[in-house]
């Protein structure tokens, strides 16, 4: 198999395990490329990609942009806060205006869940979802799974614990879909108010005690507290959150085994994770960032439909 | 208008001709004769009704005509045409207009504008000023002007004290207050049913609890005030259970269900289709089963269209930003018949579509009998119905049902000495 079963990458739920495996294999070769002295390949020459960011992003946008540059694609960047868009132009109009200038692919981040799916019904170009509200963030889940695979040699049977604000997290949702498809076990831990009522229907375990969850897992993927996405208070204070759901060195030392620590970034140091942990050898946070580049190159390449490498 | 309906089967349990296949002669809008083989007269238009059913004209108890204020979505004229094409001869229209139907003059505006229509349009007055749930509107005065009931449309009256006083005040004239059961602090910004589907889609869920808490509250308020509450539409299994128990206890409550909620579950949202973004939201298959059981045993009194026109700009956008609601006047019967037709039969459908709405609102129920005004709907429970977009009379297109096939179709409506045949 050398091509994906989908035209767009709108979410992990639309992929099958073969697609994910293909993306990993492709990312393996791109990871080799980005470590060469000459990091650029001509694969997507003459392909124009627009990065549409309707929501603030630094690392995802830079990662995509760099991936596109490494593939020699032409790039157009569009950023707008959702408020300025809601004043006037609709999403479809914005995108069609850009596509009228003969753009081949769209990378989009958007605050509304399903925005990518919605757009895919109105345009021809391939779409890569770079995060749509509380729905999915597929490239993040792919790079997370890719990093676990790299660190632990595979995903099947591995125990992954996702810590924190599950309710507002597209990263959690995409991670759950991806890890389950690849045969890993998933446990969620966080305050009950941040746990969606029906989350267990996705085939995951739910735990409210952080230490018990860490004792169980091989890898803890620690989520950022999305204060910007919480319109009402779901827990009393950041202090209390850090006390009971923050990961610190003494807690890790008290475990019977070593576990791997991941974080999608940006980190609220001292809230969900202490600096000591983030910078320790438990952490593969910076590997995640490097792998993000390889994964995004793989996704863009595979969706472009280019055969030659 | 003179008309001869040939070989129609009458569905009207109050009529001596109930279940008889017979000819009906209408002269100047009055049923002149019901008999076997009425001799034809070249001056009288004939309609072959073999295999078709004729019942008292249907009544939709909950539709939005958006007039005044949102005439670009719908107005009284276009809404009336859609209603007639959907088999309705009467419609109660919602007050969430601009200005809201919250004083005598708006009530009179609607009544005047609808005069001379085939369908009878009954304005529902607002419970509170601007349907905002704060200050009681001039309910008694609106009642005198012709408001048929009171509702804040899709807004719940969140303040229990305001709802209590509205119920007490409406006892002045034995009025009925509609409840839109939704605890907004629980549903808080939700866009669809909270459940497995919303979890998969990352969409903010509206728990069933948000509805049920308010159903409980308003049952208690009805009991305390000894007044009349009508839940305009319920959507959850638990609501059915609560209302069933309240009725059994003798509390004066009635309720409706929208035909869309009988037909579709929240699975329809898997593709983020904003035309299925509704308030209350589409629920689960278990809820649908409970709603059907509630219709069958009489817990649910009426089936409504919940016709809510929205212009494309408010619907063809990202799901979170889309407004709630779908048009449904022309599809309501087909949806209801396809989902519960076999379960409750023709008489059951006529009860939910024609008799009970008028009973609750205190409107005279038409009878298919000699000497009565001809207020009739001609329909089939078997014929296939495909909703063609070019036959959509609403000004809005917010439905995902264009081109879809259902069983059950409307053939004609007769009212106010007017006849309208629904063309295929």
GROMACS .gro file of N, CA and C in nm, chain A residues 13-14 91-92 110-115 117-118 121 134-135 173 177 197-199 201-202 231-232 234, chain B residues 185 188-189 194-196 198-204 208 270-272 313 315-321:
model
  150
   13UNK      N    1  -1.012   0.975   1.324
   13UNK     CA    2  -1.124   0.881   1.315
   13UNK      C    3  -1.155   0.843   1.170
   14UNK      N    4  -1.108   0.920   1.075
   14UNK     CA    5  -1.134   0.888   0.935
   14UNK      C    6  -1.023   0.802   0.873
   91UNK      N    7  -1.620   3.154   0.605
   91UNK     CA    8  -1.508   3.064   0.585
   91UNK      C    9  -1.498   3.020   0.438
   92UNK      N   10  -1.614   2.984   0.382
   92UNK     CA   11  -1.613   2.935   0.243
   92UNK      C   12  -1.563   3.044   0.149
  110UNK      N   13  -0.874   2.602   1.317
  110UNK     CA   14  -0.999   2.676   1.330
  110UNK      C   15  -1.060   2.649   1.468
  111UNK      N   16  -1.123   2.748   1.530
  111UNK     CA   17  -1.178   2.725   1.664
  111UNK      C   18  -1.306   2.640   1.667
  112UNK      N   19  -1.371   2.618   1.551
  112UNK     CA   20  -1.499   2.545   1.555
  112UNK      C   21  -1.480   2.397   1.523
  113UNK      N   22  -1.533   2.308   1.608
  113UNK     CA   23  -1.524   2.165   1.578
  113UNK      C   24  -1.592   2.133   1.444
  114UNK      N   25  -1.527   2.052   1.364
  114UNK     CA   26  -1.588   2.013   1.237
  114UNK      C   27  -1.566   2.112   1.125
  115UNK      N   28  -1.488   2.218   1.150
  115UNK     CA   29  -1.469   2.320   1.045
  115UNK      C   30  -1.403   2.258   0.920
  117UNK      N   31  -1.427   1.939   0.821
  117UNK     CA   32  -1.527   1.854   0.754
  117UNK      C   33  -1.622   1.943   0.674
  118UNK      N   34  -1.663   2.052   0.734
  118UNK     CA   35  -1.753   2.147   0.668
  118UNK      C   36  -1.687   2.201   0.540
  121UNK      N   37  -1.668   1.981   0.223
  121UNK     CA   38  -1.788   1.965   0.142
  121UNK      C   39  -1.803   2.078   0.041
  134UNK      N   40  -1.260   2.171   1.968
  134UNK     CA   41  -1.242   2.059   2.060
  134UNK      C   42  -1.260   1.926   1.987
  135UNK      N   43  -1.248   1.928   1.854
  135UNK     CA   44  -1.270   1.806   1.777
  135UNK      C   45  -1.140   1.725   1.765
  173UNK      N   46  -0.865   1.372   2.220
  173UNK     CA   47  -0.957   1.295   2.136
  173UNK      C   48  -0.881   1.226   2.022
  177UNK      N   49  -0.822   0.811   1.959
  177UNK     CA   50  -0.854   0.741   1.833
  177UNK      C   51  -0.729   0.673   1.778
  197UNK      N   52  -1.881   1.321   2.993
  197UNK     CA   53  -1.965   1.219   3.058
  197UNK      C   54  -1.958   1.083   2.988
  198UNK      N   55  -1.955   1.084   2.855
  198UNK     CA   56  -1.963   0.959   2.780
  198UNK      C   57  -1.828   0.911   2.727
  199UNK      N   58  -1.719   0.960   2.785
  199UNK     CA   59  -1.586   0.934   2.727
  199UNK      C   60  -1.552   0.785   2.726
  201UNK      N   61  -1.724   0.551   2.638
  201UNK     CA   62  -1.775   0.486   2.517
  201UNK      C   63  -1.667   0.474   2.410
  202UNK      N   64  -1.559   0.546   2.424
  202UNK     CA   65  -1.450   0.538   2.326
  202UNK      C   66  -1.353   0.424   2.360
  231UNK      N   67  -1.497   2.849   2.932
  231UNK     CA   68  -1.578   2.969   2.951
  231UNK      C   69  -1.636   2.976   3.092
  232UNK      N   70  -1.637   2.865   3.162
  232UNK     CA   71  -1.678   2.867   3.302
  232UNK      C   72  -1.573   2.791   3.381
  234UNK      N   73  -1.411   2.508   3.575
  234UNK     CA   74  -1.428   2.363   3.590
  234UNK      C   75  -1.352   2.309   3.711
  494UNK      N   76  -2.824   2.669   3.244
  494UNK     CA   77  -2.697   2.654   3.316
  494UNK      C   78  -2.639   2.514   3.300
  497UNK      N   79  -2.569   2.494   2.890
  497UNK     CA   80  -2.458   2.589   2.872
  497UNK      C   81  -2.378   2.580   2.742
  498UNK      N   82  -2.426   2.646   2.640
  498UNK     CA   83  -2.346   2.654   2.517
  498UNK      C   84  -2.337   2.525   2.438
  503UNK      N   85  -2.576   1.549   2.433
  503UNK     CA   86  -2.457   1.494   2.496
  503UNK      C   87  -2.467   1.342   2.495
  504UNK      N   88  -2.369   1.278   2.435
  504UNK     CA   89  -2.374   1.133   2.427
  504UNK      C   90  -2.251   1.082   2.354
  505UNK      N   91  -2.263   0.959   2.305
  505UNK     CA   92  -2.150   0.897   2.237
  505UNK      C   93  -2.110   0.978   2.113
  507UNK      N   94  -2.162   1.304   2.042
  507UNK     CA   95  -2.098   1.434   2.072
  507UNK      C   96  -1.954   1.411   2.121
  508UNK      N   97  -1.933   1.302   2.192
  508UNK     CA   98  -1.798   1.273   2.242
  508UNK      C   99  -1.704   1.246   2.124
  509UNK      N  100  -1.752   1.171   2.027
  509UNK     CA  101  -1.673   1.143   1.907
  509UNK      C  102  -1.643   1.267   1.825
  510UNK      N  103  -1.738   1.359   1.824
  510UNK     CA  104  -1.723   1.476   1.738
  510UNK      C  105  -1.658   1.594   1.809
  511UNK      N  106  -1.638   1.580   1.939
  511UNK     CA  107  -1.580   1.691   2.013
  511UNK      C  108  -1.673   1.810   2.022
  512UNK      N  109  -1.802   1.786   2.001
  512UNK     CA  110  -1.898   1.897   2.010
  512UNK      C  111  -1.952   1.905   2.152
  513UNK      N  112  -1.983   2.027   2.191
  513UNK     CA  113  -2.030   2.048   2.327
  513UNK      C  114  -2.171   1.991   2.342
  517UNK      N  115  -2.942   1.543   2.850
  517UNK     CA  116  -3.087   1.525   2.866
  517UNK      C  117  -3.134   1.591   2.994
  579UNK      N  118  -2.313   1.315   1.250
  579UNK     CA  119  -2.178   1.265   1.229
  579UNK      C  120  -2.099   1.343   1.125
  580UNK      N  121  -2.170   1.403   1.030
  580UNK     CA  122  -2.103   1.484   0.927
  580UNK      C  123  -2.115   1.633   0.957
  581UNK      N  124  -2.147   1.667   1.079
  581UNK     CA  125  -2.161   1.808   1.120
  581UNK      C  126  -2.266   1.881   1.035
  622UNK      N  127  -2.711   3.215   0.541
  622UNK     CA  128  -2.597   3.276   0.610
  622UNK      C  129  -2.588   3.229   0.756
  624UNK      N  130  -2.688   2.920   0.846
  624UNK     CA  131  -2.684   2.775   0.850
  624UNK      C  132  -2.562   2.716   0.779
  625UNK      N  133  -2.526   2.775   0.666
  625UNK     CA  134  -2.414   2.719   0.590
  625UNK      C  135  -2.283   2.776   0.642
  626UNK      N  136  -2.260   2.751   0.768
  626UNK     CA  137  -2.139   2.796   0.835
  626UNK      C  138  -2.090   2.683   0.924
  627UNK      N  139  -1.977   2.705   0.991
  627UNK     CA  140  -1.925   2.606   1.083
  627UNK      C  141  -2.033   2.570   1.186
  628UNK      N  142  -2.037   2.442   1.223
  628UNK     CA  143  -2.147   2.390   1.307
  628UNK      C  144  -2.170   2.474   1.433
  629UNK      N  145  -2.062   2.510   1.501
  629UNK     CA  146  -2.076   2.588   1.624
  629UNK      C  147  -2.145   2.722   1.601
  630UNK      N  148  -2.121   2.779   1.483
  630UNK     CA  149  -2.174   2.913   1.456
  630UNK      C  150  -2.315   2.910   1.397
   0.00000   0.00000   0.00000
